[in-house]
PDB file of C-alpha atoms in Angstrom:
ATOM      1  CA  MET A 965     -24.634 134.368-123.215  1.00  0.00           C
ATOM      2  CA  THR A 966     -27.830 133.095-121.659  1.00  0.00           C
ATOM      3  CA  ALA A 967     -27.497 129.875-119.673  1.00  0.00           C
ATOM      4  CA  ASP A 968     -29.506 126.940-120.900  1.00  0.00           C
ATOM      5  CA  THR A 969     -31.653 126.208-117.893  1.00  0.00           C
ATOM      6  CA  HIS A 970     -32.989 123.080-119.581  1.00  0.00           C
ATOM      7  CA  THR A 971     -29.660 121.368-118.903  1.00  0.00           C
ATOM      8  CA  GLN A 972     -29.947 121.921-115.166  1.00  0.00           C
ATOM      9  CA  PRO A 973     -31.296 118.987-113.176  1.00  0.00           C
ATOM     10  CA  PRO A 974     -34.428 119.738-111.153  1.00  0.00           C
ATOM     11  CA  SER A 975     -33.936 120.690-107.524  1.00  0.00           C
ATOM     12  CA  PHE A 976     -35.234 118.432-104.785  1.00  0.00           C
ATOM     13  CA  ALA A 977     -38.235 120.740-104.334  1.00  0.00           C
ATOM     14  CA  GLU A 978     -38.903 120.692-108.089  1.00  0.00           C
ATOM     15  CA  LEU A 979     -39.016 116.899-108.079  1.00  0.00           C
ATOM     16  CA  HIS A 980     -42.339 117.273-106.256  1.00  0.00           C
ATOM     17  CA  ALA A 981     -43.848 118.975-109.319  1.00  0.00           C
ATOM     18  CA  GLY A 982     -43.162 116.316-111.927  1.00  0.00           C
ATOM     19  CA  PRO A 983     -45.729 114.532-114.108  1.00  0.00           C
ATOM     20  CA  GLN A 984     -45.969 111.746-111.520  1.00  0.00           C
ATOM     21  CA  PRO A 985     -45.507 111.857-107.746  1.00  0.00           C
ATOM     22  CA  LEU A 986     -41.919 111.727-106.542  1.00  0.00           C
ATOM     23  CA  LEU A 987     -41.288 108.145-105.447  1.00  0.00           C
ATOM     24  CA  LEU A 988     -38.849 108.313-102.563  1.00  0.00           C
ATOM     25  CA  PRO A 989     -37.258 104.960-101.669  1.00  0.00           C
ATOM     26  CA  ASN A 990     -36.114 104.755 -98.058  1.00  0.00           C
ATOM     27  CA  ALA A 991     -32.688 103.313 -97.291  1.00  0.00           C
ATOM     28  CA  TRP A 992     -31.368 102.043 -93.971  1.00  0.00           C
ATOM     29  CA  ASP A 993     -27.656 101.723 -94.787  1.00  0.00           C
ATOM     30  CA  VAL A 994     -25.120 102.589 -97.479  1.00  0.00           C
ATOM     31  CA  ALA A 995     -25.629  99.382 -99.466  1.00  0.00           C
ATOM     32  CA  SER A 996     -29.393  99.859 -99.763  1.00  0.00           C
ATOM     33  CA  ALA A 997     -28.912 103.508-100.754  1.00  0.00           C
ATOM     34  CA  LEU A 998     -26.348 102.512-103.397  1.00  0.00           C
ATOM     35  CA  GLY A 999     -28.861 100.045-104.796  1.00  0.00           C
ATOM     36  CA  PHE A1000     -31.526 102.737-105.123  1.00  0.00           C
ATOM     37  CA  VAL A1001     -29.090 105.118-106.809  1.00  0.00           C
ATOM     38  CA  ALA A1002     -27.982 102.359-109.203  1.00  0.00           C
ATOM     39  CA  ALA A1003     -31.645 101.866-110.097  1.00  0.00           C
ATOM     40  CA  GLY A1004     -31.839 105.504-111.187  1.00  0.00           C
ATOM     41  CA  PHE A1005     -33.561 107.219-108.269  1.00  0.00           C
ATOM     42  CA  ALA A1006     -32.658 110.913-108.120  1.00  0.00           C
ATOM     43  CA  ALA A1007     -33.485 111.139-104.409  1.00  0.00           C
ATOM     44  CA  VAL A1008     -33.185 108.714-101.518  1.00  0.00           C
ATOM     45  CA  GLY A1009     -34.746 108.975 -98.087  1.00  0.00           C
ATOM     46  CA  THR A1010     -33.852 107.273 -94.832  1.00  0.00           C
ATOM     47  CA  THR A1011     -36.227 105.297 -92.650  1.00  0.00           C
ATOM     48  CA  SER A1012     -36.061 105.661 -88.891  1.00  0.00           C
ATOM     49  CA  PHE A1013     -37.482 102.154 -88.545  1.00  0.00           C
ATOM     50  CA  GLY A1014     -34.678 100.782 -90.698  1.00  0.00           C
ATOM     51  CA  VAL A1015     -31.957 102.743 -88.935  1.00  0.00           C
ATOM     52  CA  ASN A1016     -33.300 101.621 -85.565  1.00  0.00           C
ATOM     53  CA  ALA A1017     -33.732  98.018 -86.692  1.00  0.00           C
ATOM     54  CA  ALA A1018     -30.136  97.893 -87.906  1.00  0.00           C
ATOM     55  CA  GLN A1019     -28.940  98.733 -84.394  1.00  0.00           C
ATOM     56  CA  GLY A1020     -31.535  96.587 -82.611  1.00  0.00           C
ATOM     57  CA  THR A1021     -33.711  99.333 -81.113  1.00  0.00           C
ATOM     58  CA  PRO A1022     -37.450  99.955 -81.487  1.00  0.00           C
ATOM     59  CA  ASP A1023     -38.620 102.743 -83.779  1.00  0.00           C
ATOM     60  CA  GLY A1024     -39.911 106.023 -82.394  1.00  0.00           C
ATOM     61  CA  ALA A1025     -38.005 105.933 -79.120  1.00  0.00           C
ATOM     62  CA  GLY A1026     -35.616 108.719 -80.050  1.00  0.00           C
ATOM     63  CA  SER A1027     -32.587 106.437 -79.969  1.00  0.00           C
ATOM     64  CA  SER A1028     -31.529 106.748 -83.611  1.00  0.00           C
ATOM     65  CA  ARG A1029     -30.011 110.260 -83.463  1.00  0.00           C
ATOM     66  CA  ASP A1030     -26.344 109.201 -83.546  1.00  0.00           C
ATOM     67  CA  ALA A1031     -26.943 106.365 -86.011  1.00  0.00           C
ATOM     68  CA  THR A1032     -28.866 108.729 -88.281  1.00  0.00           C
ATOM     69  CA  ARG A1033     -26.092 111.323 -88.144  1.00  0.00           C
ATOM     70  CA  GLU A1034     -23.500 108.677 -89.023  1.00  0.00           C
ATOM     71  CA  LEU A1035     -25.563 107.270 -91.886  1.00  0.00           C
ATOM     72  CA  VAL A1036     -26.223 110.716 -93.334  1.00  0.00           C
ATOM     73  CA  HIS A1037     -22.513 111.513 -93.142  1.00  0.00           C
ATOM     74  CA  ARG A1038     -21.936 108.505 -95.394  1.00  0.00           C
ATOM     75  CA  LEU A1039     -24.880 109.160 -97.732  1.00  0.00           C
ATOM     76  CA  ARG A1040     -23.924 112.754 -98.522  1.00  0.00           C
ATOM     77  CA  ALA A1041     -21.389 111.424-101.024  1.00  0.00           C
ATOM     78  CA  LEU A1042     -24.108 109.854-103.163  1.00  0.00           C
ATOM     79  CA  PRO A1043     -24.985 111.423-106.533  1.00  0.00           C
ATOM     80  CA  ALA A1044     -28.569 111.878-105.336  1.00  0.00           C
ATOM     81  CA  TYR A1045     -30.621 114.121-103.089  1.00  0.00           C
ATOM     82  CA  VAL A1046     -30.918 112.826 -99.528  1.00  0.00           C
ATOM     83  CA  SER A1047     -33.947 113.373 -97.284  1.00  0.00           C
ATOM     84  CA  VAL A1048     -33.629 112.294 -93.666  1.00  0.00           C
ATOM     85  CA  ASP A1049     -36.194 110.955 -91.221  1.00  0.00           C
ATOM     86  CA  ILE A1050     -35.375 112.661 -87.910  1.00  0.00           C
ATOM     87  CA  GLU A1051     -38.406 111.340 -85.969  1.00  0.00           C
ATOM     88  CA  ASP A1052     -39.535 114.274 -83.767  1.00  0.00           C
ATOM     89  CA  GLY A1053     -36.164 116.021 -84.046  1.00  0.00           C
ATOM     90  CA  TYR A1054     -34.659 114.138 -81.090  1.00  0.00           C
ATOM     91  CA  GLY A1055     -35.497 116.870 -78.628  1.00  0.00           C
ATOM     92  CA  ASP A1056     -37.896 119.570 -77.526  1.00  0.00           C
ATOM     93  CA  ASP A1057     -35.580 122.563 -77.817  1.00  0.00           C
ATOM     94  CA  PRO A1058     -36.166 124.146 -81.259  1.00  0.00           C
ATOM     95  CA  SER A1059     -32.663 125.599 -81.435  1.00  0.00           C
ATOM     96  CA  GLU A1060     -31.077 122.201 -80.749  1.00  0.00           C
ATOM     97  CA  VAL A1061     -33.272 120.509 -83.353  1.00  0.00           C
ATOM     98  CA  ALA A1062     -32.391 123.209 -85.882  1.00  0.00           C
ATOM     99  CA  ALA A1063     -28.679 122.882 -85.166  1.00  0.00           C
ATOM    100  CA  PHE A1064     -28.892 119.115 -85.686  1.00  0.00           C
ATOM    101  CA  VAL A1065     -30.596 119.582 -89.064  1.00  0.00           C
ATOM    102  CA  ALA A1066     -28.130 122.235 -90.185  1.00  0.00           C
ATOM    103  CA  GLU A1067     -25.271 119.901 -89.261  1.00  0.00           C
ATOM    104  CA  LEU A1068     -26.727 117.137 -91.439  1.00  0.00           C
ATOM    105  CA  ASP A1069     -26.372 119.287 -94.585  1.00  0.00           C
ATOM    106  CA  VAL A1070     -29.003 117.404 -96.587  1.00  0.00           C
ATOM    107  CA  SER A1071     -31.704 118.293 -99.104  1.00  0.00           C
ATOM    108  CA  GLY A1072     -34.698 117.453 -96.949  1.00  0.00           C
ATOM    109  CA  ILE A1073     -35.945 116.178 -93.626  1.00  0.00           C
ATOM    110  CA  ASN A1074     -39.101 114.609 -92.191  1.00  0.00           C
ATOM    111  CA  ILE A1075     -40.173 115.749 -88.750  1.00  0.00           C
ATOM    112  CA  GLU A1076     -43.187 114.207 -87.049  1.00  0.00           C
ATOM    113  CA  ASP A1077     -45.762 115.653 -84.670  1.00  0.00           C
ATOM    114  CA  SER A1078     -45.923 112.753 -82.251  1.00  0.00           C
ATOM    115  CA  GLN A1079     -43.881 111.312 -79.418  1.00  0.00           C
ATOM    116  CA  HIS A1080     -44.184 107.771 -78.084  1.00  0.00           C
ATOM    117  CA  GLY A1081     -47.416 107.178 -79.978  1.00  0.00           C
ATOM    118  CA  HIS A1082     -49.151 110.400 -78.923  1.00  0.00           C
ATOM    119  CA  LEU A1083     -49.758 113.621 -80.822  1.00  0.00           C
ATOM    120  CA  VAL A1084     -48.041 116.706 -79.465  1.00  0.00           C
ATOM    121  CA  ASP A1085     -49.174 120.305 -79.445  1.00  0.00           C
ATOM    122  CA  PRO A1086     -48.872 121.668 -83.011  1.00  0.00           C
ATOM    123  CA  ALA A1087     -47.322 124.835 -81.587  1.00  0.00           C
ATOM    124  CA  VAL A1088     -44.362 122.788 -80.330  1.00  0.00           C
ATOM    125  CA  VAL A1089     -43.772 121.330 -83.786  1.00  0.00           C
ATOM    126  CA  SER A1090     -44.229 124.731 -85.422  1.00  0.00           C
ATOM    127  CA  ARG A1091     -41.478 126.237 -83.311  1.00  0.00           C
ATOM    128  CA  LYS A1092     -39.120 123.453 -84.390  1.00  0.00           C
ATOM    129  CA  ILE A1093     -40.014 123.956 -88.050  1.00  0.00           C
ATOM    130  CA  ALA A1094     -39.508 127.715 -87.853  1.00  0.00           C
ATOM    131  CA  ALA A1095     -36.126 127.239 -86.172  1.00  0.00           C
ATOM    132  CA  ILE A1096     -35.053 124.716 -88.824  1.00  0.00           C
ATOM    133  CA  LYS A1097     -35.957 127.075 -91.663  1.00  0.00           C
ATOM    134  CA  ARG A1098     -33.973 129.871 -90.025  1.00  0.00           C
ATOM    135  CA  ALA A1099     -30.912 127.681 -89.528  1.00  0.00           C
ATOM    136  CA  ALA A1100     -31.134 125.799 -92.841  1.00  0.00           C
ATOM    137  CA  PRO A1101     -33.447 127.711 -95.198  1.00  0.00           C
ATOM    138  CA  GLY A1102     -32.616 125.491 -98.171  1.00  0.00           C
ATOM    139  CA  VAL A1103     -33.769 122.287 -96.502  1.00  0.00           C
ATOM    140  CA  PHE A1104     -37.115 120.926 -97.707  1.00  0.00           C
ATOM    141  CA  VAL A1105     -39.063 120.417 -94.482  1.00  0.00           C
ATOM    142  CA  ASN A1106     -41.651 117.666 -94.787  1.00  0.00           C
ATOM    143  CA  ALA A1107     -43.903 117.955 -91.745  1.00  0.00           C
ATOM    144  CA  ARG A1108     -45.473 114.657 -90.766  1.00  0.00           C
ATOM    145  CA  VAL A1109     -49.017 114.704 -89.416  1.00  0.00           C
ATOM    146  CA  ASP A1110     -49.642 111.521 -87.416  1.00  0.00           C
ATOM    147  CA  THR A1111     -53.409 111.751 -86.948  1.00  0.00           C
ATOM    148  CA  TYR A1112     -54.096 108.743 -89.175  1.00  0.00           C
ATOM    149  CA  TRP A1113     -50.937 106.873 -88.225  1.00  0.00           C
ATOM    150  CA  PHE A1114     -51.998 106.631 -84.584  1.00  0.00           C
ATOM    151  CA  HIS A1115     -55.750 107.080 -85.147  1.00  0.00           C
ATOM    152  CA  ILE A1116     -55.913 110.162 -82.913  1.00  0.00           C
ATOM    153  CA  ASP A1117     -58.047 113.044 -84.200  1.00  0.00           C
ATOM    154  CA  ASP A1118     -58.056 111.143 -87.477  1.00  0.00           C
ATOM    155  CA  THR A1119     -60.454 113.393 -89.362  1.00  0.00           C
ATOM    156  CA  PRO A1120     -59.723 115.348 -92.529  1.00  0.00           C
ATOM    157  CA  GLN A1121     -60.280 118.707 -90.833  1.00  0.00           C
ATOM    158  CA  ALA A1122     -58.032 118.017 -87.851  1.00  0.00           C
ATOM    159  CA  THR A1123     -55.326 116.816 -90.232  1.00  0.00           C
ATOM    160  CA  ILE A1124     -55.708 119.825 -92.524  1.00  0.00           C
ATOM    161  CA  ASP A1125     -55.634 122.222 -89.558  1.00  0.00           C
ATOM    162  CA  ARG A1126     -52.371 120.727 -88.296  1.00  0.00           C
ATOM    163  CA  ALA A1127     -50.912 120.791 -91.799  1.00  0.00           C
ATOM    164  CA  LYS A1128     -51.726 124.466 -92.319  1.00  0.00           C
ATOM    165  CA  THR A1129     -50.204 125.338 -88.944  1.00  0.00           C
ATOM    166  CA  TYR A1130     -46.945 123.702 -90.014  1.00  0.00           C
ATOM    167  CA  LEU A1131     -47.027 125.394 -93.416  1.00  0.00           C
ATOM    168  CA  ASP A1132     -47.486 128.752 -91.696  1.00  0.00           C
ATOM    169  CA  ALA A1133     -44.329 127.961 -89.713  1.00  0.00           C
ATOM    170  CA  GLY A1134     -42.370 127.364 -92.919  1.00  0.00           C
ATOM    171  CA  ALA A1135     -42.859 123.694 -93.805  1.00  0.00           C
ATOM    172  CA  ASP A1136     -42.521 122.888 -97.512  1.00  0.00           C
ATOM    173  CA  GLY A1137     -44.538 119.680 -97.650  1.00  0.00           C
ATOM    174  CA  ILE A1138     -46.922 117.604 -95.561  1.00  0.00           C
ATOM    175  CA  PHE A1139     -46.622 113.862 -94.912  1.00  0.00           C
ATOM    176  CA  VAL A1140     -49.745 111.978 -93.779  1.00  0.00           C
ATOM    177  CA  PRO A1141     -48.791 108.326 -93.183  1.00  0.00           C
ATOM    178  CA  GLY A1142     -51.733 106.020 -92.636  1.00  0.00           C
ATOM    179  CA  ALA A1143     -54.037 107.932 -94.979  1.00  0.00           C
ATOM    180  CA  ALA A1144     -54.886 105.564 -97.835  1.00  0.00           C
ATOM    181  CA  GLU A1145     -58.546 105.878 -98.879  1.00  0.00           C
ATOM    182  CA  PRO A1146     -58.901 107.575-102.278  1.00  0.00           C
ATOM    183  CA  ASP A1147     -61.583 110.044-101.161  1.00  0.00           C
ATOM    184  CA  LEU A1148     -59.516 111.053 -98.136  1.00  0.00           C
ATOM    185  CA  LEU A1149     -56.336 111.475-100.165  1.00  0.00           C
ATOM    186  CA  GLU A1150     -58.141 113.603-102.723  1.00  0.00           C
ATOM    187  CA  THR A1151     -59.576 115.806 -99.974  1.00  0.00           C
ATOM    188  CA  LEU A1152     -56.208 116.265 -98.284  1.00  0.00           C
ATOM    189  CA  ALA A1153     -54.414 117.044-101.550  1.00  0.00           C
ATOM    190  CA  ALA A1154     -57.060 119.590-102.551  1.00  0.00           C
ATOM    191  CA  SER A1155     -57.152 121.281 -99.136  1.00  0.00           C
ATOM    192  CA  ILE A1156     -53.454 121.454 -98.242  1.00  0.00           C
ATOM    193  CA  PRO A1157     -51.604 124.134-100.254  1.00  0.00           C
ATOM    194  CA  ALA A1158     -48.325 122.210-100.492  1.00  0.00           C
ATOM    195  CA  PRO A1159     -47.069 118.865-101.816  1.00  0.00           C
ATOM    196  CA  VAL A1160     -48.789 116.055 -99.935  1.00  0.00           C
ATOM    197  CA  ASN A1161     -46.765 112.917 -99.203  1.00  0.00           C
ATOM    198  CA  VAL A1162     -48.190 109.489 -98.338  1.00  0.00           C
ATOM    199  CA  LEU A1163     -46.848 105.982 -97.889  1.00  0.00           C
ATOM    200  CA  VAL A1164     -47.084 103.395-100.637  1.00  0.00           C
ATOM    201  CA  THR A1165     -50.284 101.400-100.525  1.00  0.00           C
ATOM    202  CA  PRO A1166     -51.027  98.014-102.112  1.00  0.00           C
ATOM    203  CA  ARG A1167     -54.341  99.323-103.411  1.00  0.00           C
ATOM    204  CA  LEU A1168     -53.201 102.304-105.482  1.00  0.00           C
ATOM    205  CA  THR A1169     -50.476 102.679-108.088  1.00  0.00           C
ATOM    206  CA  LEU A1170     -48.156 105.649-108.284  1.00  0.00           C
ATOM    207  CA  ALA A1171     -50.126 107.006-111.232  1.00  0.00           C
ATOM    208  CA  GLN A1172     -53.432 106.624-109.392  1.00  0.00           C
ATOM    209  CA  LEU A1173     -52.037 108.469-106.378  1.00  0.00           C
ATOM    210  CA  GLY A1174     -50.956 111.237-108.713  1.00  0.00           C
ATOM    211  CA  GLU A1175     -54.459 111.486-110.153  1.00  0.00           C
ATOM    212  CA  LEU A1176     -55.712 112.075-106.600  1.00  0.00           C
ATOM    213  CA  GLY A1177     -53.312 115.005-106.218  1.00  0.00           C
ATOM    214  CA  ILE A1178     -50.577 113.297-104.194  1.00  0.00           C
ATOM    215  CA  ARG A1179     -47.136 114.688-105.053  1.00  0.00           C
ATOM    216  CA  ARG A1180     -44.770 112.415-103.117  1.00  0.00           C
ATOM    217  CA  VAL A1181     -44.911 108.744-102.186  1.00  0.00           C
ATOM    218  CA  SER A1182     -42.498 107.192 -99.687  1.00  0.00           C
ATOM    219  CA  THR A1183     -41.692 103.512 -99.365  1.00  0.00           C
ATOM    220  CA  GLY A1184     -41.096 103.948 -95.619  1.00  0.00           C
ATOM    221  CA  SER A1185     -39.961 100.792 -93.869  1.00  0.00           C
ATOM    222  CA  LEU A1186     -41.364  98.523 -96.587  1.00  0.00           C
ATOM    223  CA  PRO A1187     -38.003  97.913 -98.326  1.00  0.00           C
ATOM    224  CA  ILE A1188     -36.176  96.770 -95.186  1.00  0.00           C
ATOM    225  CA  ARG A1189     -39.098  94.604 -94.110  1.00  0.00           C
ATOM    226  CA  ALA A1190     -39.268  93.082 -97.597  1.00  0.00           C
ATOM    227  CA  ALA A1191     -35.488  92.596 -97.564  1.00  0.00           C
ATOM    228  CA  ILE A1192     -35.683  90.707 -94.270  1.00  0.00           C
ATOM    229  CA  ASP A1193     -38.451  88.518 -95.679  1.00  0.00           C
ATOM    230  CA  ALA A1194     -36.407  87.879 -98.821  1.00  0.00           C
ATOM    231  CA  ALA A1195     -33.301  86.984 -96.819  1.00  0.00           C
ATOM    232  CA  VAL A1196     -35.224  84.541 -94.665  1.00  0.00           C
ATOM    233  CA  GLY A1197     -36.901  83.158 -97.774  1.00  0.00           C
ATOM    234  CA  VAL A1198     -33.524  82.411 -99.386  1.00  0.00           C
ATOM    235  CA  ALA A1199     -32.407  80.365 -96.404  1.00  0.00           C
ATOM    236  CA  GLU A1200     -35.748  78.576 -96.110  1.00  0.00           C
ATOM    237  CA  THR A1201     -35.820  77.718 -99.820  1.00  0.00           C
ATOM    238  CA  ILE A1202     -32.350  76.183 -99.732  1.00  0.00           C
ATOM    239  CA  ARG A1203     -33.090  74.356 -96.479  1.00  0.00           C
ATOM    240  CA  ALA A1204     -36.183  72.866 -98.126  1.00  0.00           C
ATOM    241  CA  GLY A1205     -34.137  71.524-101.025  1.00  0.00           C
ATOM    242  CA  GLY A1206     -34.770  74.319-103.493  1.00  0.00           C
ATOM    243  CA  LEU A1207     -32.311  76.206-105.657  1.00  0.00           C
ATOM    244  CA  ALA A1208     -30.713  79.484-104.674  1.00  0.00           C
ATOM    245  CA  PRO A1209     -32.606  82.433-106.223  1.00  0.00           C
ATOM    246  CA  ALA A1210     -31.051  84.974-108.558  1.00  0.00           C
ATOM    247  CA  ALA A1211     -29.707  88.195-107.046  1.00  0.00           C
ATOM    248  CA  THR A1212     -27.411  91.093-107.842  1.00  0.00           C
ATOM    249  CA  SER A1213     -24.030  89.507-108.438  1.00  0.00           C
ATOM    250  CA  TYR A1214     -21.254  89.753-105.895  1.00  0.00           C
ATOM    251  CA  ALA A1215     -19.145  91.477-108.544  1.00  0.00           C
ATOM    252  CA  GLU A1216     -21.750  94.194-109.128  1.00  0.00           C
ATOM    253  CA  ALA A1217     -22.383  94.756-105.422  1.00  0.00           C
ATOM    254  CA  GLN A1218     -18.637  94.931-104.837  1.00  0.00           C
ATOM    255  CA  ARG A1219     -18.216  97.377-107.731  1.00  0.00           C
ATOM    256  CA  ARG A1220     -20.749  99.761-106.197  1.00  0.00           C
ATOM    257  CA  LEU A1221     -18.915  99.659-102.882  1.00  0.00           C
ATOM    258  CA  GLU A1222     -15.535 100.171-104.522  1.00  0.00           C
ATOM    259  CA  GLU A1223     -16.829 103.211-106.426  1.00  0.00           C
ATOM    260  CA  TYR A1224     -18.357 104.561-103.233  1.00  0.00           C
ATOM    261  CA  ALA A1225     -15.098 104.033-101.340  1.00  0.00           C
ATOM    262  CA  GLU A1226     -13.156 105.813-104.076  1.00  0.00           C
ATOM    263  CA  ARG A1227     -15.603 108.728-104.007  1.00  0.00           C
ATOM    264  CA  THR A1228     -15.434 109.102-100.237  1.00  0.00           C
ATOM    265  CA  GLY A1229     -11.827 108.152 -99.631  1.00  0.00           C
ATOM    266  CA  VAL A1230     -12.866 105.216 -97.463  1.00  0.00           C
ATOM    267  CA  SER A1231     -10.364 102.356 -97.588  1.00  0.00           C
TER     268      SER A1231
END
């Protein structure tokens, strides 16, 4: 009897080939991830900014390795694909970076080509990517090109050259944070032979990004920053004599946590 492949859910890689770009919301803890899953997202990412902020450390300093490992250990129980932001891999030794990724046992990772605000030699990043694909061939490696994020060599050709180097090493997708102009996005999507990922932008909708050829859109640190603003806004509104705003009920939030605890055996 032939299996009905139409009943199989799409793989994480296949989510990048849908009618619209894959919108990947980025969580910073279990509760935020549970909220995204409850909203129907098939995949959830992590945000290094959010993970760092939750422990009171600046982003990009390489200090979120242990916190990321712990969070991922908790998120693996979710009924959703998990993609993890590992900054630059938390080290320069490709074998150590690859071992860390293999240990995470997740669907995807982001690895960036900068350290402390400076671009690094693409060959260094390529060796990490190649080692990751050898150690965990099923992991979707999203290679982040930081030319536009830090405004260093921020030209289409320099970005495309770095992207193709990472694809040659085995990367599955390319992430170009900071790129937001329609003409630039269209050029990058047409010139990079892999799914191109960008951050959400207030000027373009998900559908418009898809029309430009973008295949994945990440919320990055926007949700945690918006959550902080909302939390402060609640307190300010009440202090000013206003009424408390509506929110997910305590009962619903508690139910999600109870279901999660039952699934993971956490008491």
